[in-house]
């Protein structure tokens, strides 16, 4: 109780110091907790299911090919599902954005096609009604039932307890609600919050782009699976069991012809499945793992700097502790007192860290793509809170125990003479404080160097010529086929929408494309070029279907020929446009116009190149443009179900997104609009990992430099105070004030040199690790490291200037009377 | 049996690969109720010896018995307990705890000895009265003069009723007027039975004791009983 009262007294009698400690802790713990919250959700958090460690994802063994390792054919899934004995259910799933109309309101929702054992494998029970089970999959297209996620039921349907049995319309089809999933469950895919679940067999009815043949075709690889290990079965046993069955199915249905090439035979022989940990669900965010590890490391370094700072502040209490010991306090009592005193600021710092963490997450969220931000639900959950509490405890022990450890090494006998400053123990403590401050410099150097690398990388990205005029543009997507439009009706709808936007004030041009640009989406196709000389080289290109005026609207320069006009849309006439990379890659030179391409086997008239356009960021900001072909919008009816529109405006493009749904509703009120975004924002979202890592690393490095400056200032101030007598004596003996200033600055220079040197050595190593996240810059760029060292030196000498000046202004007589 | 008995006590610090001796082969005895001064020039090892006698420093060569207990053989915890129940300290720099009031500074040694709260209150009240500092009990050290601070420090040293008070230059930070008052206080304590061992280089302060042990370069150079004349001389100088 006495300790507590004394701790309170200490806290209130030194408000500046206390506030400084609390703030430093709040910043350090808050920043680390925020990054941990993201890290946990993306890389650690298990699915909210019973025994998530019994869940496994079923993937193909061996390296991923173009189709990835996760996908299997639908017949293979059904065959595996039927005969297996090692799992407590195999589940298949597929994701689709669906247009849902309920009580007259149309919205786009994230839906999951779930096989009959989906919920059983997850081990979930409903909060209302029942979940999808095998009886909901009698045959393809039958059983139009739907399970709602708990969040969807609560947020969109008001948690209506009578909802089971009601109907709603999905993609123009009427479905009956059979149940509500348990709270917290929103599908198994990372970064996607699925809102509704429908039987897997309904996929062909709801997705017009899903060819019927995919239900029987064993060469069409698109179904993803996970399973729950049966009780008493280990993952190794299940792997053996499922592979036996997999091999039997392959031998029965997919045996290559005896005349097949040897490599095809070998490939067939090698096929196997693997079971990988499914506790976290499926999917990942490209580049997120390494970025988050680096950011978590960065924030932990900042926190370490905070701890060192606070420990340094507390180390100044060595004499007081020695005096207490001389009065009979045992080391245990002193330890208890120190910990009690550190608990109070730590508790306050820990509590304040939560709003700091929330603010940090608030700063992170706008940097994420909207869908990902929603899918991740960035918030400080119980785990993050527990992490913050753990960090608070750890930091309390770290900065509280260091002075205690120091005390144990200091002779209280020397304190009796008030000699702690001058005694061996005092010098030892000062040496420790100097060493800690030097370590802080090293930590700050690491963070500044990394921040420099990331900043330069982002600058390099920003300097890229996208080849697209992204300013003054907004885009949105619609999926009319999901709202009941037939293939023949979509073209007219697209025209009506374009006209509605053209009529809107400020809009100067409108166009459309099947695949949205700068979103990372791409589709590849194999081609033949008439008269192509290098017949052995496979010809591939990304393709997109586009509306009239696509290139002029997106300000992509036309290099030769022409772009598509309205006539090309109305009656596809076998015309296409290629990009410069395509021309270069396949040696078409200046004779590209008029050349003919073919999809698949030769025959027919093929497709004539009518235009060549400049390379641009069709798919991604950072990747160089691949060979690309563009077809008129109506040329491939099977791909006409979804369309992204681009609106160029002469006014502020940010004013467009709010009015876009209204304008589309003016054309068809039951047609949901999704992905409404300005093109500049889209470009930013495409490089969100780079922006996130750079912004946060620069912020944390700045914080680290500031904390280091504060720490160094404290150490130097204390050092100068302890050396007052010596400095005064030097002055009395004839030293000039500048000499004393230099004396202090020389010490700072030595600390800086050592700190920067050590930090540099670590930064070089980390630069190599971070290289995969950098763009157009090596992980060991001397210029960046030099600039970071120079910046840190300026900060350090800025912090050292005042204590150094104080040293030069000591009055000799006063100093010699010191103590 | 002597209260304090040291024999061949030595103390060295590591220095540049070797060792620097600050105390060598020190041997003497102090009986209960004595008032002893340890004198010597700066660097002679006075304070180091006081630290060993006060059991704050357990790293020394030789033997040290306190009331028959072999301090040199005790573990740190045992040494701490022996110190806690027998020794009070007075420092040159007072070393009152700045964040505590006079009352709380006096309470601290008792709390470290796990004295019950009621008894602590009574003893603090008694010592405040005895040292005539009742009016200062709620003040913080920074609000007291140097002499008053040392007065509180002496009160703090004796509040736990130690058998020996060790004082390191108790008047070193005071002008002689204040210093004399402190020394009168110390003499009064000694007359009431408390053994006092002090370190000083001030002859006037030493004049309050009955015996002087002199150190030079870490060696014991003299151990002499002071004659009453010296005490009288000191009193006349003091007046």
CSV table of N, CA and C in Angstrom, one decimal, chain A residues 147-259:
chain,number,residue,atom,x,y,z
A,147,UNK,N,-28.6,-19.6,-46.8
A,147,UNK,CA,-28.2,-19.4,-45.4
A,147,UNK,C,-27.6,-18.0,-45.3
A,148,UNK,N,-28.0,-17.2,-44.3
A,148,UNK,CA,-27.5,-15.9,-44.2
A,148,UNK,C,-26.3,-15.9,-43.1
A,149,UNK,N,-25.3,-15.0,-43.4
A,149,UNK,CA,-24.4,-14.9,-42.3
A,149,UNK,C,-25.0,-14.1,-41.2
A,150,UNK,N,-24.5,-14.3,-40.0
A,150,UNK,CA,-25.1,-13.6,-38.8
A,150,UNK,C,-25.0,-12.1,-39.0
A,151,UNK,N,-23.9,-11.6,-39.5
A,151,UNK,CA,-23.7,-10.1,-39.6
A,151,UNK,C,-24.7,-9.6,-40.7
A,152,UNK,N,-24.9,-10.3,-41.7
A,152,UNK,CA,-25.9,-9.9,-42.8
A,152,UNK,C,-27.3,-9.8,-42.2
A,153,UNK,N,-27.6,-10.9,-41.5
A,153,UNK,CA,-29.0,-11.0,-40.9
A,153,UNK,C,-29.2,-9.8,-39.9
A,154,UNK,N,-28.2,-9.5,-39.1
A,154,UNK,CA,-28.3,-8.4,-38.1
A,154,UNK,C,-28.3,-7.1,-38.8
A,155,UNK,N,-27.3,-6.8,-39.7
A,155,UNK,CA,-27.1,-5.5,-40.2
A,155,UNK,C,-28.0,-5.1,-41.4
A,156,UNK,N,-28.3,-6.1,-42.2
A,156,UNK,CA,-29.1,-5.8,-43.4
A,156,UNK,C,-30.6,-6.1,-43.2
A,157,UNK,N,-30.8,-7.1,-42.4
A,157,UNK,CA,-32.2,-7.6,-42.2
A,157,UNK,C,-32.8,-7.3,-40.8
A,158,UNK,N,-32.0,-6.5,-40.1
A,158,UNK,CA,-32.5,-6.1,-38.8
A,158,UNK,C,-32.6,-7.2,-37.7
A,159,UNK,N,-32.0,-8.3,-38.0
A,159,UNK,CA,-32.0,-9.4,-37.0
A,159,UNK,C,-33.4,-10.0,-36.8
A,160,UNK,N,-34.2,-9.9,-37.9
A,160,UNK,CA,-35.6,-10.4,-37.8
A,160,UNK,C,-35.7,-11.9,-37.4
A,161,UNK,N,-36.2,-12.2,-36.2
A,161,UNK,CA,-36.3,-13.6,-35.8
A,161,UNK,C,-37.2,-14.5,-36.6
A,162,UNK,N,-38.0,-13.9,-37.4
A,162,UNK,CA,-39.0,-14.6,-38.2
A,162,UNK,C,-38.5,-14.8,-39.6
A,163,UNK,N,-37.2,-14.6,-39.8
A,163,UNK,CA,-36.7,-14.5,-41.2
A,163,UNK,C,-36.7,-15.8,-41.9
A,164,UNK,N,-36.6,-16.9,-41.2
A,164,UNK,CA,-36.5,-18.2,-41.8
A,164,UNK,C,-37.9,-18.5,-42.5
A,165,UNK,N,-37.7,-18.9,-43.7
A,165,UNK,CA,-39.0,-19.2,-44.5
A,165,UNK,C,-39.3,-18.0,-45.5
A,166,UNK,N,-38.7,-16.9,-45.2
A,166,UNK,CA,-38.9,-15.7,-46.1
A,166,UNK,C,-38.2,-16.0,-47.4
A,167,UNK,N,-38.5,-15.3,-48.5
A,167,UNK,CA,-37.8,-15.5,-49.7
A,167,UNK,C,-37.1,-14.2,-50.1
A,168,UNK,N,-36.1,-14.3,-50.9
A,168,UNK,CA,-35.4,-13.1,-51.5
A,168,UNK,C,-35.0,-13.5,-52.9
A,169,UNK,N,-34.6,-12.6,-53.7
A,169,UNK,CA,-34.2,-12.8,-55.1
A,169,UNK,C,-32.7,-12.6,-55.2
A,170,UNK,N,-32.1,-13.7,-55.7
A,170,UNK,CA,-30.7,-13.6,-56.0
A,170,UNK,C,-30.5,-13.8,-57.5
A,171,UNK,N,-29.8,-12.8,-58.1
A,171,UNK,CA,-29.6,-12.9,-59.6
A,171,UNK,C,-30.8,-13.3,-60.3
A,172,UNK,N,-31.9,-12.7,-59.9
A,172,UNK,CA,-33.2,-13.0,-60.6
A,172,UNK,C,-33.9,-14.2,-60.2
A,173,UNK,N,-33.3,-15.0,-59.3
A,173,UNK,CA,-34.0,-16.3,-58.9
A,173,UNK,C,-34.5,-16.2,-57.5
A,174,UNK,N,-35.6,-16.8,-57.2
A,174,UNK,CA,-36.2,-16.7,-55.8
A,174,UNK,C,-35.6,-17.8,-55.0
A,175,UNK,N,-35.1,-17.4,-53.8
A,175,UNK,CA,-34.5,-18.3,-52.8
A,175,UNK,C,-35.2,-18.2,-51.5
A,176,UNK,N,-35.3,-19.4,-50.8
A,176,UNK,CA,-35.9,-19.4,-49.5
A,176,UNK,C,-34.8,-19.4,-48.4
A,177,UNK,N,-35.0,-18.5,-47.4
A,177,UNK,CA,-34.0,-18.5,-46.3
A,177,UNK,C,-34.3,-19.7,-45.4
A,178,UNK,N,-33.2,-20.5,-45.2
A,178,UNK,CA,-33.4,-21.7,-44.3
A,178,UNK,C,-32.7,-21.5,-43.0
A,179,UNK,N,-31.8,-20.6,-42.9
A,179,UNK,CA,-31.2,-20.5,-41.6
A,179,UNK,C,-30.2,-19.3,-41.5
A,180,UNK,N,-29.6,-19.1,-40.3
A,180,UNK,CA,-28.6,-18.1,-40.1
A,180,UNK,C,-27.4,-18.7,-39.5
A,181,UNK,N,-26.2,-18.5,-40.0
A,181,UNK,CA,-25.0,-19.0,-39.5
A,181,UNK,C,-24.6,-18.4,-38.2
A,182,UNK,N,-23.7,-19.0,-37.4
A,182,UNK,CA,-23.4,-18.5,-36.1
A,182,UNK,C,-22.7,-17.2,-36.2
A,183,UNK,N,-22.7,-16.4,-35.1
A,183,UNK,CA,-22.0,-15.1,-35.1
A,183,UNK,C,-20.5,-15.3,-35.4
A,184,UNK,N,-19.9,-14.3,-36.1
A,184,UNK,CA,-18.5,-14.3,-36.3
A,184,UNK,C,-18.1,-15.0,-37.5
A,185,UNK,N,-18.9,-15.9,-38.0
A,185,UNK,CA,-18.6,-16.7,-39.2
A,185,UNK,C,-18.9,-15.9,-40.5
A,186,UNK,N,-18.0,-15.7,-41.4
A,186,UNK,CA,-18.2,-15.0,-42.6
A,186,UNK,C,-17.4,-15.7,-43.7
A,187,UNK,N,-17.5,-17.0,-43.8
A,187,UNK,CA,-16.8,-17.7,-44.8
A,187,UNK,C,-15.4,-18.1,-44.4
A,188,UNK,N,-14.7,-18.8,-45.3
A,188,UNK,CA,-13.4,-19.3,-44.9
A,188,UNK,C,-12.3,-18.6,-45.6
A,189,UNK,N,-12.6,-17.6,-46.4
A,189,UNK,CA,-11.6,-16.9,-47.2
A,189,UNK,C,-11.0,-15.7,-46.6
A,190,UNK,N,-9.7,-15.6,-46.5
A,190,UNK,CA,-9.1,-14.4,-45.9
A,190,UNK,C,-9.4,-13.2,-46.6
A,191,UNK,N,-9.8,-12.2,-45.9
A,191,UNK,CA,-10.1,-10.8,-46.5
A,191,UNK,C,-11.4,-10.8,-47.2
A,192,UNK,N,-12.3,-11.8,-47.1
A,192,UNK,CA,-13.6,-11.7,-47.7
A,192,UNK,C,-14.6,-12.0,-46.7
A,193,UNK,N,-15.6,-11.2,-46.5
A,193,UNK,CA,-16.6,-11.4,-45.5
A,193,UNK,C,-17.9,-11.8,-46.3
A,194,UNK,N,-18.0,-13.1,-46.4
A,194,UNK,CA,-19.2,-13.7,-47.2
A,194,UNK,C,-20.4,-13.5,-46.4
A,195,UNK,N,-21.5,-13.1,-47.1
A,195,UNK,CA,-22.7,-12.7,-46.4
A,195,UNK,C,-23.8,-13.7,-46.6
A,196,UNK,N,-23.8,-14.4,-47.7
A,196,UNK,CA,-24.8,-15.4,-47.9
A,196,UNK,C,-24.2,-16.7,-48.5
A,197,UNK,N,-24.9,-17.8,-48.2
A,197,UNK,CA,-24.4,-19.1,-48.6
A,197,UNK,C,-25.5,-19.9,-49.3
A,198,UNK,N,-25.2,-20.4,-50.5
A,198,UNK,CA,-26.2,-21.1,-51.2
A,198,UNK,C,-25.6,-22.5,-51.7
A,199,UNK,N,-26.5,-23.5,-51.9
A,199,UNK,CA,-25.9,-24.8,-52.3
A,199,UNK,C,-25.0,-24.7,-53.5
A,200,UNK,N,-24.0,-25.5,-53.5
A,200,UNK,CA,-23.0,-25.5,-54.6
A,200,UNK,C,-23.6,-25.8,-55.9
A,201,UNK,N,-24.6,-26.7,-55.9
A,201,UNK,CA,-25.3,-27.1,-57.1
A,201,UNK,C,-26.1,-26.0,-57.8
A,202,UNK,N,-26.2,-24.8,-57.1
A,202,UNK,CA,-27.0,-23.7,-57.7
A,202,UNK,C,-26.0,-22.8,-58.5
A,203,UNK,N,-24.8,-23.1,-58.5
A,203,UNK,CA,-23.8,-22.2,-59.2
A,203,UNK,C,-24.1,-22.0,-60.6
A,204,UNK,N,-24.6,-23.0,-61.3
A,204,UNK,CA,-24.9,-22.9,-62.7
A,204,UNK,C,-26.2,-22.0,-63.0
A,205,UNK,N,-27.0,-22.0,-62.0
A,205,UNK,CA,-28.2,-21.3,-62.1
A,205,UNK,C,-28.0,-19.8,-61.8
A,206,UNK,N,-27.1,-19.5,-60.9
A,206,UNK,CA,-26.8,-18.1,-60.5
A,206,UNK,C,-25.7,-17.4,-61.3
A,207,UNK,N,-24.8,-18.2,-61.8
A,207,UNK,CA,-23.7,-17.6,-62.5
A,207,UNK,C,-23.8,-17.9,-64.0
A,208,UNK,N,-24.3,-17.0,-64.8
A,208,UNK,CA,-24.5,-17.3,-66.2
A,208,UNK,C,-23.2,-17.5,-66.9
A,209,UNK,N,-22.1,-17.1,-66.3
A,209,UNK,CA,-20.8,-17.2,-67.0
A,209,UNK,C,-20.2,-18.6,-66.7
A,210,UNK,N,-20.9,-19.4,-65.9
A,210,UNK,CA,-20.4,-20.7,-65.6
A,210,UNK,C,-20.9,-21.8,-66.6
A,211,UNK,N,-20.0,-22.2,-67.5
A,211,UNK,CA,-20.5,-23.2,-68.5
A,211,UNK,C,-21.0,-24.5,-67.9
A,212,UNK,N,-22.1,-25.0,-68.4
A,212,UNK,CA,-22.7,-26.2,-67.9
A,212,UNK,C,-21.7,-27.4,-67.9
A,213,UNK,N,-20.9,-27.3,-68.9
A,213,UNK,CA,-19.9,-28.4,-69.1
A,213,UNK,C,-19.0,-28.6,-67.9
A,214,UNK,N,-18.8,-27.6,-67.1
A,214,UNK,CA,-17.9,-27.7,-66.0
A,214,UNK,C,-18.3,-28.7,-65.0
A,215,UNK,N,-19.6,-29.1,-65.0
A,215,UNK,CA,-20.1,-30.1,-64.1
A,215,UNK,C,-19.6,-31.5,-64.4
A,216,UNK,N,-19.3,-31.7,-65.6
A,216,UNK,CA,-18.8,-33.0,-66.0
A,216,UNK,C,-17.4,-33.1,-66.5
A,217,UNK,N,-16.9,-31.9,-66.9
A,217,UNK,CA,-15.5,-31.9,-67.5
A,217,UNK,C,-14.4,-32.1,-66.5
A,218,UNK,N,-13.6,-33.1,-66.6
A,218,UNK,CA,-12.5,-33.4,-65.6
A,218,UNK,C,-11.3,-32.5,-66.0
A,219,UNK,N,-11.3,-31.8,-67.1
A,219,UNK,CA,-10.2,-31.0,-67.4
A,219,UNK,C,-10.4,-29.6,-66.9
A,220,UNK,N,-11.6,-29.3,-66.5
A,220,UNK,CA,-11.8,-27.9,-66.0
A,220,UNK,C,-11.6,-27.8,-64.5
A,221,UNK,N,-10.6,-27.2,-64.1
A,221,UNK,CA,-10.1,-27.2,-62.8
A,221,UNK,C,-10.5,-25.9,-62.1
A,222,UNK,N,-11.5,-26.0,-61.2
A,222,UNK,CA,-12.0,-24.7,-60.6
A,222,UNK,C,-12.5,-24.9,-59.2
A,223,UNK,N,-12.7,-26.1,-58.7
A,223,UNK,CA,-13.3,-26.3,-57.4
A,223,UNK,C,-12.2,-26.4,-56.3
A,224,UNK,N,-12.5,-25.6,-55.2
A,224,UNK,CA,-11.5,-25.6,-54.1
A,224,UNK,C,-12.2,-26.4,-53.0
A,225,UNK,N,-11.3,-27.1,-52.2
A,225,UNK,CA,-11.9,-28.0,-51.2
A,225,UNK,C,-11.1,-27.9,-49.9
A,226,UNK,N,-11.9,-28.1,-48.8
A,226,UNK,CA,-11.2,-28.3,-47.5
A,226,UNK,C,-12.0,-29.4,-46.8
A,227,UNK,N,-11.5,-29.9,-45.7
A,227,UNK,CA,-12.1,-31.0,-45.0
A,227,UNK,C,-11.7,-31.0,-43.5
A,228,UNK,N,-12.5,-31.7,-42.8
A,228,UNK,CA,-12.2,-31.9,-41.3
A,228,UNK,C,-11.7,-33.3,-41.1
A,229,UNK,N,-10.5,-33.5,-40.5
A,229,UNK,CA,-10.0,-34.8,-40.2
A,229,UNK,C,-11.0,-35.6,-39.3
A,230,UNK,N,-11.2,-36.8,-39.7
A,230,UNK,CA,-12.2,-37.6,-38.9
A,230,UNK,C,-11.5,-37.9,-37.5
A,231,UNK,N,-12.4,-38.1,-36.5
A,231,UNK,CA,-11.8,-38.3,-35.1
A,231,UNK,C,-10.8,-39.5,-35.1
A,232,UNK,N,-9.7,-39.3,-34.5
A,232,UNK,CA,-8.7,-40.3,-34.4
A,232,UNK,C,-7.8,-40.5,-35.6
A,233,UNK,N,-8.1,-39.7,-36.6
A,233,UNK,CA,-7.2,-39.8,-37.9
A,233,UNK,C,-6.3,-38.6,-37.9
A,234,UNK,N,-5.0,-38.9,-38.1
A,234,UNK,CA,-4.0,-37.9,-38.1
A,234,UNK,C,-4.0,-37.3,-39.6
A,235,UNK,N,-3.3,-36.2,-39.7
A,235,UNK,CA,-3.2,-35.6,-41.1
A,235,UNK,C,-2.4,-36.5,-42.0
A,236,UNK,N,-1.4,-37.2,-41.4
A,236,UNK,CA,-0.5,-38.1,-42.2
A,236,UNK,C,-1.4,-39.3,-42.7
A,237,UNK,N,-2.2,-39.8,-41.8
A,237,UNK,CA,-3.0,-41.0,-42.1
A,237,UNK,C,-4.1,-40.5,-43.2
A,238,UNK,N,-4.6,-39.4,-43.0
A,238,UNK,CA,-5.6,-38.9,-43.9
A,238,UNK,C,-5.0,-38.6,-45.3
A,239,UNK,N,-3.7,-38.2,-45.3
A,239,UNK,CA,-3.0,-37.9,-46.6
A,239,UNK,C,-2.9,-39.3,-47.4
A,240,UNK,N,-2.5,-40.3,-46.6
A,240,UNK,CA,-2.4,-41.6,-47.3
A,240,UNK,C,-3.7,-42.1,-47.8
A,241,UNK,N,-4.7,-42.0,-47.0
A,241,UNK,CA,-6.1,-42.4,-47.3
A,241,UNK,C,-6.6,-41.7,-48.5
A,242,UNK,N,-6.5,-40.4,-48.5
A,242,UNK,CA,-7.1,-39.6,-49.6
A,242,UNK,C,-6.4,-39.8,-50.9
A,243,UNK,N,-5.0,-40.0,-50.8
A,243,UNK,CA,-4.2,-40.3,-52.0
A,243,UNK,C,-4.5,-41.6,-52.7
A,244,UNK,N,-4.8,-42.6,-51.8
A,244,UNK,CA,-5.2,-43.9,-52.4
A,244,UNK,C,-6.5,-43.8,-53.2
A,245,UNK,N,-7.4,-43.0,-52.6
A,245,UNK,CA,-8.7,-42.8,-53.4
A,245,UNK,C,-8.4,-41.9,-54.6
A,246,UNK,N,-7.6,-40.9,-54.5
A,246,UNK,CA,-7.3,-40.0,-55.6
A,246,UNK,C,-6.7,-40.7,-56.7
A,247,UNK,N,-5.8,-41.6,-56.4
A,247,UNK,CA,-5.1,-42.4,-57.4
A,247,UNK,C,-6.0,-43.3,-58.1
A,248,UNK,N,-6.9,-43.9,-57.4
A,248,UNK,CA,-7.9,-44.8,-57.9
A,248,UNK,C,-8.8,-44.1,-58.9
A,249,UNK,N,-9.2,-42.9,-58.5
A,249,UNK,CA,-10.1,-42.1,-59.4
A,249,UNK,C,-9.4,-41.7,-60.7
A,250,UNK,N,-8.1,-41.3,-60.5
A,250,UNK,CA,-7.3,-40.9,-61.7
A,250,UNK,C,-7.2,-42.1,-62.6
A,251,UNK,N,-6.9,-43.2,-62.1
A,251,UNK,CA,-6.7,-44.4,-62.9
A,251,UNK,C,-8.0,-44.8,-63.6
A,252,UNK,N,-9.1,-44.5,-63.0
A,252,UNK,CA,-10.3,-44.9,-63.5
A,252,UNK,C,-10.8,-44.0,-64.6
A,253,UNK,N,-10.6,-42.6,-64.4
A,253,UNK,CA,-11.2,-41.7,-65.3
A,253,UNK,C,-10.2,-40.8,-66.1
A,254,UNK,N,-9.0,-40.7,-65.6
A,254,UNK,CA,-8.1,-39.7,-66.2
A,254,UNK,C,-6.8,-40.3,-66.8
A,255,UNK,N,-6.8,-41.6,-66.9
A,255,UNK,CA,-5.6,-42.3,-67.4
A,255,UNK,C,-5.3,-41.8,-68.8
A,256,UNK,N,-4.0,-41.4,-69.1
A,256,UNK,CA,-3.7,-40.9,-70.4
A,256,UNK,C,-3.8,-42.0,-71.4
A,257,UNK,N,-3.9,-41.6,-72.7
A,257,UNK,CA,-3.9,-42.6,-73.7
A,257,UNK,C,-2.5,-43.2,-73.8
A,258,UNK,N,-2.4,-44.5,-74.1
A,258,UNK,CA,-1.1,-45.1,-74.2
A,258,UNK,C,-0.2,-44.4,-75.2
A,259,UNK,N,-0.8,-43.7,-76.1
A,259,UNK,CA,0.0,-43.0,-77.1
A,259,UNK,C,0.5,-41.6,-76.7
